[in-house]
Short mmCIF file of C-alpha atoms and ligand atoms in Angstrom, two decimals:
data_model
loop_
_atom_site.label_atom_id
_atom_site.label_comp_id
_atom_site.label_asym_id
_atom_site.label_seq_id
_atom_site.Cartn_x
_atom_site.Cartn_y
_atom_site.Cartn_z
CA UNK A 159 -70.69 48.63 32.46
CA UNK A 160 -71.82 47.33 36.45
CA UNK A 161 -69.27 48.69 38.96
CA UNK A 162 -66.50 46.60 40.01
CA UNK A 163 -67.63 44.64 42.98
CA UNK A 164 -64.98 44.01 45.30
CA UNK A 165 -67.19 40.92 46.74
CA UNK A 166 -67.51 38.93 43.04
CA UNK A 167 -64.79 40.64 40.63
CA UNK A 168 -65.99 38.09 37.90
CA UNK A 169 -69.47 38.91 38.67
CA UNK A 170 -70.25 35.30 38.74
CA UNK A 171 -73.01 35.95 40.94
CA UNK A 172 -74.76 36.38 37.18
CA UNK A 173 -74.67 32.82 36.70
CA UNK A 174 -77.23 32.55 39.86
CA UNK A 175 -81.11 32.71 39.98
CA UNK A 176 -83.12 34.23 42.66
CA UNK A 177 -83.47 30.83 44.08
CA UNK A 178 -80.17 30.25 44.31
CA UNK A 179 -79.45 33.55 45.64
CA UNK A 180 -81.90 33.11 48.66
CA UNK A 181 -80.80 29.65 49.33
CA UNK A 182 -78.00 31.20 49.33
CA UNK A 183 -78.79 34.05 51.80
CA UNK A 184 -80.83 31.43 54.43
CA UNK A 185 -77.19 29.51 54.66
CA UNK A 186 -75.19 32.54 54.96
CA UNK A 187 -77.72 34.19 57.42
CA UNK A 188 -78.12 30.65 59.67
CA UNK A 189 -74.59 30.59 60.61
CA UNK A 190 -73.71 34.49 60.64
CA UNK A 191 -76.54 33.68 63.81
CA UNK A 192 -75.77 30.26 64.71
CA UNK A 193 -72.46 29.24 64.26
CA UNK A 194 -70.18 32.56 63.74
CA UNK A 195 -70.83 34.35 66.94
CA UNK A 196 -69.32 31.08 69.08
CA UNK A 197 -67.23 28.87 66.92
CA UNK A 198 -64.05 30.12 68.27
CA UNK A 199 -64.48 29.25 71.74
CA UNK A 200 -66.17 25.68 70.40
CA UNK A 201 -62.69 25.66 68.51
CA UNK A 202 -60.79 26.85 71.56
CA UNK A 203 -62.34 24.37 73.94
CA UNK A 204 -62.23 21.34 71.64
CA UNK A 205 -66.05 20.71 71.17
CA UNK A 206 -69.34 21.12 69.28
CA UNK A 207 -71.84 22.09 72.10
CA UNK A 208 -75.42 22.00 70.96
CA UNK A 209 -74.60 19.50 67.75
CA UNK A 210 -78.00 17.63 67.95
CA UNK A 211 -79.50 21.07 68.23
CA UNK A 212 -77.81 22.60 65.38
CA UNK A 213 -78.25 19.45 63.00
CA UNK A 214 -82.46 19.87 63.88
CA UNK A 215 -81.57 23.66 62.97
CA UNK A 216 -79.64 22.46 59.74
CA UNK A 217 -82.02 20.08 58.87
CA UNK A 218 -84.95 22.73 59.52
CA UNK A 219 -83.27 25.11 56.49
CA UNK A 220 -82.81 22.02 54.74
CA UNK A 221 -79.10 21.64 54.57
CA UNK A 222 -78.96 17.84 54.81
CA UNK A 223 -79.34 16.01 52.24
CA UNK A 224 -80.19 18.60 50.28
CA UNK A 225 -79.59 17.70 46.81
CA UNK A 226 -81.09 14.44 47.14
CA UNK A 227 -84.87 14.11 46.05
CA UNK A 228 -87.84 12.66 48.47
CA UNK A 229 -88.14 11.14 52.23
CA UNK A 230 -88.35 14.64 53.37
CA UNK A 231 -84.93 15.88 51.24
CA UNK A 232 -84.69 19.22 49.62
CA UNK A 233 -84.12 18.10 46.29
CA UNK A 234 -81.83 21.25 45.95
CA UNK A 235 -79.57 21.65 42.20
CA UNK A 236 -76.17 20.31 42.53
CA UNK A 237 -74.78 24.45 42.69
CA UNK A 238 -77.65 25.00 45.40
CA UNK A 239 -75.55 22.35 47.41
CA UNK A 240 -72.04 23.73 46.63
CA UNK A 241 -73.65 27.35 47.52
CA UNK A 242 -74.46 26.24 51.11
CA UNK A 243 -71.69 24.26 51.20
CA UNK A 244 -69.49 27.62 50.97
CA UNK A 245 -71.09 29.06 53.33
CA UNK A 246 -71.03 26.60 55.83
CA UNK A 247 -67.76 26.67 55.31
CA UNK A 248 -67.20 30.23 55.81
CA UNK A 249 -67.86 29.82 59.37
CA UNK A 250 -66.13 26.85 60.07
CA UNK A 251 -65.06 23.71 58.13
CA UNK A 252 -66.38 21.80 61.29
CA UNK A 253 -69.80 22.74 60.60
CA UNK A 254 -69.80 22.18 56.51
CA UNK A 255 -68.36 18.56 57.52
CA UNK A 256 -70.90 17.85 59.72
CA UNK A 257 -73.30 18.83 56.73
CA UNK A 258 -71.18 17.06 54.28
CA UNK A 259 -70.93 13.53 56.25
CA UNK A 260 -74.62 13.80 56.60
CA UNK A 261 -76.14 14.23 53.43
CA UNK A 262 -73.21 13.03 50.89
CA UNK A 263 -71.86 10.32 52.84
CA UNK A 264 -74.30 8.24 54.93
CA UNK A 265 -77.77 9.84 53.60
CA UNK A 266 -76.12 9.41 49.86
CA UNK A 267 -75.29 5.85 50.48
CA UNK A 268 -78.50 4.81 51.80
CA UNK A 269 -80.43 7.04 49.07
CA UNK A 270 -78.66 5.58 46.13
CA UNK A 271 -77.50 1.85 47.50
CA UNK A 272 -80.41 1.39 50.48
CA UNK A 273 -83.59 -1.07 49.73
CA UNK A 274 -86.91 1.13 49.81
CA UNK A 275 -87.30 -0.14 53.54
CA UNK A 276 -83.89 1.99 54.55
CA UNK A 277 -84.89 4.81 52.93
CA UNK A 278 -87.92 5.06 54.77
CA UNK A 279 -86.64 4.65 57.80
CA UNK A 280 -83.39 6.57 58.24
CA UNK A 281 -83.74 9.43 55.47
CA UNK A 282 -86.83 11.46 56.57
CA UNK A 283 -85.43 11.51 60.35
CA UNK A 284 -81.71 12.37 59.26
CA UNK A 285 -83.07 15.05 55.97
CA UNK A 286 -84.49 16.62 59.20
CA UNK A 287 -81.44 16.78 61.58
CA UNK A 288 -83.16 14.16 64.35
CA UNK A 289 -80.98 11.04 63.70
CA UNK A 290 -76.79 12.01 63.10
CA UNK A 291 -75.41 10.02 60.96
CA UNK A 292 -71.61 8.71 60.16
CA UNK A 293 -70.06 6.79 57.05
CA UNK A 294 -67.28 4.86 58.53
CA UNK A 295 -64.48 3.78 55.87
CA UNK A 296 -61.32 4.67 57.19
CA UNK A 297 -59.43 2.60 58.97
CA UNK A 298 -56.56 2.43 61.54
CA UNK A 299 -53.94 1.04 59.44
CA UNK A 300 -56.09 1.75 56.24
CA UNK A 301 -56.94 5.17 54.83
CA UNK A 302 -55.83 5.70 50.88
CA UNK A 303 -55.94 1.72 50.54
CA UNK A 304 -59.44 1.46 52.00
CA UNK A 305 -59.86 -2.05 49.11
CA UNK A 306 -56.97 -3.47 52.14
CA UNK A 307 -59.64 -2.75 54.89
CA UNK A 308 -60.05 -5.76 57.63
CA UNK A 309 -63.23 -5.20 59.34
CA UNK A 310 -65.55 -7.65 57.85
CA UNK A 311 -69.32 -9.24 58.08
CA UNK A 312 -69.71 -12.63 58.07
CA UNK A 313 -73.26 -14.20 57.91
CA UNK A 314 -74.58 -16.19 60.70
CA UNK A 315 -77.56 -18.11 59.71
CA UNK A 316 -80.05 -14.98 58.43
CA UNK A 317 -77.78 -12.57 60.51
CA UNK A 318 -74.58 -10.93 59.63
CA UNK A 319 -71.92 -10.37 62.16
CA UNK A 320 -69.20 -7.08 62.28
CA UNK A 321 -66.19 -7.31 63.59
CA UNK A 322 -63.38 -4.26 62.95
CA UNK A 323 -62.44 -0.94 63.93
CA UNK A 324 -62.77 2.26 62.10
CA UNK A 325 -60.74 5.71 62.45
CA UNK A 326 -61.06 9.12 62.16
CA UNK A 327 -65.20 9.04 61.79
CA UNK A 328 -66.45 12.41 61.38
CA UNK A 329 -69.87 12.52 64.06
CA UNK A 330 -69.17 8.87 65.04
CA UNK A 331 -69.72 9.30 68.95
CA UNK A 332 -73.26 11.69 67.82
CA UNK A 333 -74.04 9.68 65.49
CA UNK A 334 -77.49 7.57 65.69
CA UNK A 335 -77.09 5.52 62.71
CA UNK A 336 -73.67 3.97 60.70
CA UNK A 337 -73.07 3.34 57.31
CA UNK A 338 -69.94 0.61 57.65
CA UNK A 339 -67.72 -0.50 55.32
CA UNK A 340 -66.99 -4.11 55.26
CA UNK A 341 -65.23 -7.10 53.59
CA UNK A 342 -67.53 -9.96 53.15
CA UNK A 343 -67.25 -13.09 51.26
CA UNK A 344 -68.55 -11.17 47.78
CA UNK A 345 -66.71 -8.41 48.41
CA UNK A 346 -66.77 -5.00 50.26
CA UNK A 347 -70.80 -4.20 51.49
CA UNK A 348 -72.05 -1.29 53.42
CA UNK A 349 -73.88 -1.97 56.40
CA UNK A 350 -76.41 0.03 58.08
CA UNK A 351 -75.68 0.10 61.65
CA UNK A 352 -78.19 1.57 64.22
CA UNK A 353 -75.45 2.87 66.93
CA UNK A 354 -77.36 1.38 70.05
CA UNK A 355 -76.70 -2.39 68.57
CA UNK A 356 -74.61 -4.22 70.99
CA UNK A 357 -70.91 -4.35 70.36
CA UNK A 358 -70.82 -0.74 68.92
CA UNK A 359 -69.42 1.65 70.06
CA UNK A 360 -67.60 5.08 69.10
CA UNK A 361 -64.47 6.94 71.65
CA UNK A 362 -64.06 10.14 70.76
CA UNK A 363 -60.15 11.56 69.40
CA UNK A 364 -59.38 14.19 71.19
CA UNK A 365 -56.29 15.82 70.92
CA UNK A 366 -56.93 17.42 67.31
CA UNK A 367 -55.39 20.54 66.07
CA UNK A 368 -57.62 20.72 63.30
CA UNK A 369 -61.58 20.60 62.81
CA UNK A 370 -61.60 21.48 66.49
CA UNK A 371 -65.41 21.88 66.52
CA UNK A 372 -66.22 19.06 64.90
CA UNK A 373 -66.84 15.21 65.97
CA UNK A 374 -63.94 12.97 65.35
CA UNK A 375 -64.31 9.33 66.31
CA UNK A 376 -62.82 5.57 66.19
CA UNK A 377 -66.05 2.58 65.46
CA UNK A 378 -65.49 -0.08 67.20
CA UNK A 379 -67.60 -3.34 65.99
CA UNK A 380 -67.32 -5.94 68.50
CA UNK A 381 -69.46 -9.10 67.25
CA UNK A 382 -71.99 -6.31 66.22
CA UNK A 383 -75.03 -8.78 65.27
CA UNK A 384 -77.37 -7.40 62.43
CA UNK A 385 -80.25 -8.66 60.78
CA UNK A 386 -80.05 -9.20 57.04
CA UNK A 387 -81.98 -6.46 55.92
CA UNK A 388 -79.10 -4.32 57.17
CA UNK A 389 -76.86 -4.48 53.96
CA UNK A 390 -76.97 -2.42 51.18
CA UNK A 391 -78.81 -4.44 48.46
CA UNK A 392 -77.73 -2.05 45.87
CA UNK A 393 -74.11 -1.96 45.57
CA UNK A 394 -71.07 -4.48 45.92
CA UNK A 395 -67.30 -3.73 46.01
CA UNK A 396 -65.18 -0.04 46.31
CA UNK A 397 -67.19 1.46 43.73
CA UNK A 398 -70.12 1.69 46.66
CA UNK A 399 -67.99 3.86 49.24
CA UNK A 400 -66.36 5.75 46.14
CA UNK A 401 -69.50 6.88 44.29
CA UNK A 402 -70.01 8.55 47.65
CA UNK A 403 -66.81 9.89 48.53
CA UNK A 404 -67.15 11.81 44.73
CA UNK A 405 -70.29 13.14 46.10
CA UNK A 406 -69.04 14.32 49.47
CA UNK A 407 -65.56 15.91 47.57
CA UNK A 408 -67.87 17.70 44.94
CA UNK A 409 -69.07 19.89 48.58
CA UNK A 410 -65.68 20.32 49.42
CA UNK A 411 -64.78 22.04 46.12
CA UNK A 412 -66.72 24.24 46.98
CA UNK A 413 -66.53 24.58 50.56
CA UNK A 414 -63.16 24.88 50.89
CA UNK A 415 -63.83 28.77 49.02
CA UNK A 416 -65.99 29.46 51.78
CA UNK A 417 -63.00 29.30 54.68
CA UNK A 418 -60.81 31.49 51.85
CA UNK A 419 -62.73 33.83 51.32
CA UNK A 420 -63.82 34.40 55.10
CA UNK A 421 -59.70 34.82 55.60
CA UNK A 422 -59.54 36.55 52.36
CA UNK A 423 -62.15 39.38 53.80
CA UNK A 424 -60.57 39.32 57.29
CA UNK A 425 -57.30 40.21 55.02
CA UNK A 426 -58.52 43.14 53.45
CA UNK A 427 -60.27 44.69 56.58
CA UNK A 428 -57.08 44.12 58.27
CA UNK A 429 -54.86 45.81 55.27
CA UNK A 430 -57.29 48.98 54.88
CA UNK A 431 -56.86 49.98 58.68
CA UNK A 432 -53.76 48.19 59.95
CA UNK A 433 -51.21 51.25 60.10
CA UNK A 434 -47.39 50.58 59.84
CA UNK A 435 -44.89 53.50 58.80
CA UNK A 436 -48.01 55.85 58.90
CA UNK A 437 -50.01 54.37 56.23
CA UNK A 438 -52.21 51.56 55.72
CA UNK A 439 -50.61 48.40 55.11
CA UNK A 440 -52.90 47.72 52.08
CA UNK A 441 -51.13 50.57 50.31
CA UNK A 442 -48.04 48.84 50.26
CA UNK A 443 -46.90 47.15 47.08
CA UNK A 444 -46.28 43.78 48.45
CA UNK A 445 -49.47 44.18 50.48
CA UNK A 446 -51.28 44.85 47.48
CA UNK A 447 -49.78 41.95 45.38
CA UNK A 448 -50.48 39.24 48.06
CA UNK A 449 -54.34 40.50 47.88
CA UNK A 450 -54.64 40.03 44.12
CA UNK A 451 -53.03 36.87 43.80
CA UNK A 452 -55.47 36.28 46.68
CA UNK A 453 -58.38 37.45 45.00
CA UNK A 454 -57.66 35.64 41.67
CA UNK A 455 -56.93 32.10 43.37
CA UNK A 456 -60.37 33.08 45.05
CA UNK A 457 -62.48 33.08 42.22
CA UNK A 458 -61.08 31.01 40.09
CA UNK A 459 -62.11 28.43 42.70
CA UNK A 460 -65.20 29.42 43.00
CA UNK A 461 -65.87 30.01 39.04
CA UNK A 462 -64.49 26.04 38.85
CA UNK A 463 -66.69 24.97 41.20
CA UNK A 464 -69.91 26.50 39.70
CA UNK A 465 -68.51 24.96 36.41
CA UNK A 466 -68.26 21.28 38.15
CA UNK A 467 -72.08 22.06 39.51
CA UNK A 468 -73.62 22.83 36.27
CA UNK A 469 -71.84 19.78 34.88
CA UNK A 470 -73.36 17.45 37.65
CA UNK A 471 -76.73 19.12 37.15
CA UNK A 472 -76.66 17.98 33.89
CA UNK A 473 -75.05 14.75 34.77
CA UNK A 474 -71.60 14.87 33.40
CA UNK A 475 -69.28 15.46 36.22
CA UNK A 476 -66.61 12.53 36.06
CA UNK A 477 -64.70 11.33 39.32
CA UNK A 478 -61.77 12.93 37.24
CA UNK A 479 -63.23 16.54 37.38
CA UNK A 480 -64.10 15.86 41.21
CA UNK A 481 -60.89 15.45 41.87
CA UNK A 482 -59.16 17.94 40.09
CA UNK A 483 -61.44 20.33 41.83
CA UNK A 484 -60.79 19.20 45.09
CA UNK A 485 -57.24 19.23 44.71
CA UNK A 486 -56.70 22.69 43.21
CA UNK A 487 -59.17 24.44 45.13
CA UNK A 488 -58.33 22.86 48.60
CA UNK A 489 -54.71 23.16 47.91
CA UNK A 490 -55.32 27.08 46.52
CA UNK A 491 -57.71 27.49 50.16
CA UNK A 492 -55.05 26.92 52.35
CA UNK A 493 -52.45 28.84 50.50
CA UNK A 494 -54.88 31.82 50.38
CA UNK A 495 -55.79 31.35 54.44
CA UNK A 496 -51.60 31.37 54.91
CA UNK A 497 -51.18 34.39 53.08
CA UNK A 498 -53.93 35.86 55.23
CA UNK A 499 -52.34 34.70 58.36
CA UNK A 500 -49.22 36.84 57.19
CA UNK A 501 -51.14 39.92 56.65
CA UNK A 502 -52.62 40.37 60.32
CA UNK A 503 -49.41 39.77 61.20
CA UNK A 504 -48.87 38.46 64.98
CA UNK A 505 -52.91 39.08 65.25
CA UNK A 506 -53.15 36.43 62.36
CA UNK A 507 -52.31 33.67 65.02
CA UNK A 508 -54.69 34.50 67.18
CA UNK A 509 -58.46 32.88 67.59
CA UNK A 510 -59.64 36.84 67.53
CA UNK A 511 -60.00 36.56 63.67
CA UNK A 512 -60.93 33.79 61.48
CA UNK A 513 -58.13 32.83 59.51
CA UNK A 514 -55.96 30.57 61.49
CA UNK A 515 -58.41 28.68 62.25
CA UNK A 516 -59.69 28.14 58.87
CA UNK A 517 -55.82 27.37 57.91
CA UNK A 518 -55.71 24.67 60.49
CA UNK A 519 -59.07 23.42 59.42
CA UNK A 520 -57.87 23.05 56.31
CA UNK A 521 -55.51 20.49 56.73
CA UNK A 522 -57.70 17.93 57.10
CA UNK A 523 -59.63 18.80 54.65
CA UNK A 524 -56.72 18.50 52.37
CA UNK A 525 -56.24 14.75 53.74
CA UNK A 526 -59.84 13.41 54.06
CA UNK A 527 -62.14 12.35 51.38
CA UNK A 528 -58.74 11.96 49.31
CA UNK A 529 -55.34 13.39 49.86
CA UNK A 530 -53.64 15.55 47.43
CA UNK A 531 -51.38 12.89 46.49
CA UNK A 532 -54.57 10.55 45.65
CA UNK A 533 -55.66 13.22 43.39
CA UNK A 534 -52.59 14.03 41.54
CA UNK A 535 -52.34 10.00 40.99
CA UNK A 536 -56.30 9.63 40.02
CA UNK A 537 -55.45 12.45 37.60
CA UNK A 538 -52.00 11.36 36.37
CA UNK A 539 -53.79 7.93 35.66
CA UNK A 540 -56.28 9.97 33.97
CA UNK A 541 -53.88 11.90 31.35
CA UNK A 542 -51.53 9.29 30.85
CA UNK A 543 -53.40 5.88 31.25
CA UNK A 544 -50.65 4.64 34.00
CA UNK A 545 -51.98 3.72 37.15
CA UNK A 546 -49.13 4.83 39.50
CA UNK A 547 -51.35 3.69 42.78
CA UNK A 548 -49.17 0.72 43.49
P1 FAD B 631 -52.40 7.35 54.54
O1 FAD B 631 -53.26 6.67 53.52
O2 FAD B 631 -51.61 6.50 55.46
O3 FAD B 631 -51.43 8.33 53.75
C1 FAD B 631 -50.31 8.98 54.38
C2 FAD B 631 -49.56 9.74 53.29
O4 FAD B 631 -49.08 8.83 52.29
C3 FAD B 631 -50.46 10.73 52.55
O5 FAD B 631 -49.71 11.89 52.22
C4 FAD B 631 -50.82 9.98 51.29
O6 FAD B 631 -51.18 10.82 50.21
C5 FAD B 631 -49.53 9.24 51.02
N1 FAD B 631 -49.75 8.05 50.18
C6 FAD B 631 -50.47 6.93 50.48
N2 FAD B 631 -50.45 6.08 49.44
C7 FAD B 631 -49.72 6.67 48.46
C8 FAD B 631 -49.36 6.32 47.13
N3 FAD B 631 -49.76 5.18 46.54
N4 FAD B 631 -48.59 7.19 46.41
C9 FAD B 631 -48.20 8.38 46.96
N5 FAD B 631 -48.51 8.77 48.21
C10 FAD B 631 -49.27 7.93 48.94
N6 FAD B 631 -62.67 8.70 57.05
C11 FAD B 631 -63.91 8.11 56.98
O7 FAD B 631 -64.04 6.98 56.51
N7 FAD B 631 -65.02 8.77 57.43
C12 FAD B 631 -64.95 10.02 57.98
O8 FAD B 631 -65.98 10.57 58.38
C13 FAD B 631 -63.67 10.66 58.08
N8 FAD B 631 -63.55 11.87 58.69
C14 FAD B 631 -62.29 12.40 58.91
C15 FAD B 631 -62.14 13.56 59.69
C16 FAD B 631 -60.87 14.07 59.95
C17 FAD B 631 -60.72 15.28 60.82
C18 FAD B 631 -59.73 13.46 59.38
C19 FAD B 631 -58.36 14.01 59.62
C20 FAD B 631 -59.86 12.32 58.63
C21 FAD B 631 -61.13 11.76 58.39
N9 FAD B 631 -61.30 10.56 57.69
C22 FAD B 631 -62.53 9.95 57.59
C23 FAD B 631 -60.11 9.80 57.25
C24 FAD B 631 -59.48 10.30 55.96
O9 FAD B 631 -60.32 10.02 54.88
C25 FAD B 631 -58.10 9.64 55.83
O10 FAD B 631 -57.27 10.25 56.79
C26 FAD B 631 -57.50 9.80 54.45
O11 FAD B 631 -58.17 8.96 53.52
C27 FAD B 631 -56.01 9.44 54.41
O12 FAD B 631 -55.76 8.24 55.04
P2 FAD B 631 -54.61 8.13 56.16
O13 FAD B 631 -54.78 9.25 57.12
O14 FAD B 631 -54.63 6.74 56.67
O15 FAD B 631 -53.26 8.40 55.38
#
């Protein structure tokens, strides 16, 4: 029998191929140098330094767009994704949303709704990191009822005209292009907004206490005049923003394993040298039984999101499965990163170690791209064939 392996119990590392493994490696080894060695005080001060820089750098180890095929995109398998995704993640949930708003929000929309004219001109430049991009649904007094949204495009002889204001936009103020959400007179369109169009514009939140090193922003389209080649030909109503929010969540499934398992670690290094009544605190009982109830949540998370990958390799993964992943393994994430937090003890609050900072991270990832209680409901609608929505 192979050794237990304290790193992958399951050994589900056996279900990878050397390519996997090195993509793998080039995303763990890119932000053990890149990200890791600064996040905290980005996290501490409130800011992503460098984030046009880093996004060339992402885009250069082809993180972005990466599981989407030609204008320069990696064309990556669906577990390649959700293996860089996790280890984005392990360094900060700031950095795997920048990745994950990116390639499976605005790239994904243009890719799979865009005329062959958007394609060419956004995807190569954002696949590469040189053009940000941000995917702006949410909305002020709309964020689980996004169908109730109010910014809307009318058309104005050959033109279309924006008017509205979006919230909470992950890289909105970076951001060099827009994919906006918008009711028009057929229904809810996505626009494709270069950011320097008059009447755009994109304040940045501050005050967060999570995703600290990450870009949050509010849209504001003021009379924001487009041609009409800037709507998505491809798709009309919800079922536009929500094929890519299924996308986006899919990375989260995964990546929200990468911020437990970086607190899991920081746990067990902590409980093998941590000394309290003249012994390790791993060797206490309670110690030991937080760690394996740890370690299972751990990879059983990680095992369902391989599972999830494989199925949309092969094209089966249902909106359903999405969001049953997202909501166990987020929900599991956070739980795991608390239960960390109480095994460093008073050092568990502090930025010195990893694991608060995940926690905190993680509560908006448990809100965005679908809260909790939008997952229970998709999948109580799913098992029973009630829609309990409204
Ligand atoms: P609400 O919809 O007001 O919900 C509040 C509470 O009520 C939640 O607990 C919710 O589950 C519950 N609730 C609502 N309706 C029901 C119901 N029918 N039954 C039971 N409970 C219900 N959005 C974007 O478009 N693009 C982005 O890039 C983006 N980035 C984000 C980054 C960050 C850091 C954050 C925090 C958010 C981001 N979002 C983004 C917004 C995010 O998707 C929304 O916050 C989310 O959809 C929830 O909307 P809301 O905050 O308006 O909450």
């Amino acid at each position: 029998l192979p050794p237990f392996d304290a790193a992958d119990p399951l050994g589900i590392d056996d279900l990878l191929d050397p390519e996997d493994l090195a993509i793998r490696d080039t995303v763990r080894g890119w932000a053990a140098d890149r990200v890791l060695p600064y996040v905290a005080d980005w996290y501490e001060k409130g800011e992503l330094p460098g984030i046009r820089e880093l996004a060339r750098e992402l885009g250069g180890i082809g993180a972005l767009g990466m599981s989407l095929t030609g204008y320069g995109c990696a064309g990556a398998s669906a577990v390649q994704y959700g293996l860089a995704c996790l280890e984005l993640e392990a360094a900060d949930s700031g950095i795997r949303s920048l990745v994950s708003v990116q390639g499976s929000l605005a790239m994904y929309a243009i890719h799979r709704f865009g005329s062959e004219e958007q394609k060419r001109e956004w995807l190569p430049r954002m696949a590469a990191g040189e053009v940000i991009g941000c995917f702006g649904l949410t909305e002020p007094d709309h964020g689980s009822d996004p169908a109730s949204m109010r910014t809307h495009a009318k058309r104005d002889g050959g033109d279309w005209v924006l008017n509205g204001r979006k919230m909470w936009i992950t890289n909105g103020s970076v951001a060099g292009v827009a994919v906006v959400w918008a009711q028009t007179e057929e229904g809810i369109r996505g626009f494709v907004v270069p950011t320097d169009t008059p009447g755009f514009s994109a304040p940045e939140i501050k005050h967060k206490w999570s995703l600290r090193a990450s870009v949050t922003s509010e849209l504001v389209l003021d009379d924001v005049r487009l041609p009409a080649s800037a709507v998505l030909p491809e798709v009309i109503g919800l079922r536009g923003p929500l094929g890519c929010l299924s996308h986006a969540r899919y990375g989260i499934v995964w990546g929200a394993m990468g911020a437990a398992r970086s607190s899991f670690e920081s746990a067990v290094e902590y409980a093998k040298t941590r000394e309290q009544f003249g012994r390790p605190i791993g060797g206490f009982q309670l110690t030991q039984a937080k760690l394996a109830d740890m370690a299972v949540e751990l990879h059983k998370g990680i095992l369902l999101a391989h599972h999830l990958g494989r199925r949309m390799d092969a094209g089966r993964l249902r909106p359903e499965q999405v969001s049953f992943g997202k909501l166990n393994n987020v929900r599991e994430a956070i739980e795991i990163c608390r239960t960390a937090r109480t095994i460093l003890g008073a050092n568990g609050i502090s930025l010195e170690y990893p694991v608060m900072r995940h926690a905190t991270n993680l509560e908006s990832v448990l809100t965005y791209e679908g809260t909790v209680e939008m997952h229970q409901l998709v999948l109580g609608k799913a098992l029973t064939g009630l829609d309990a929505f409204r």
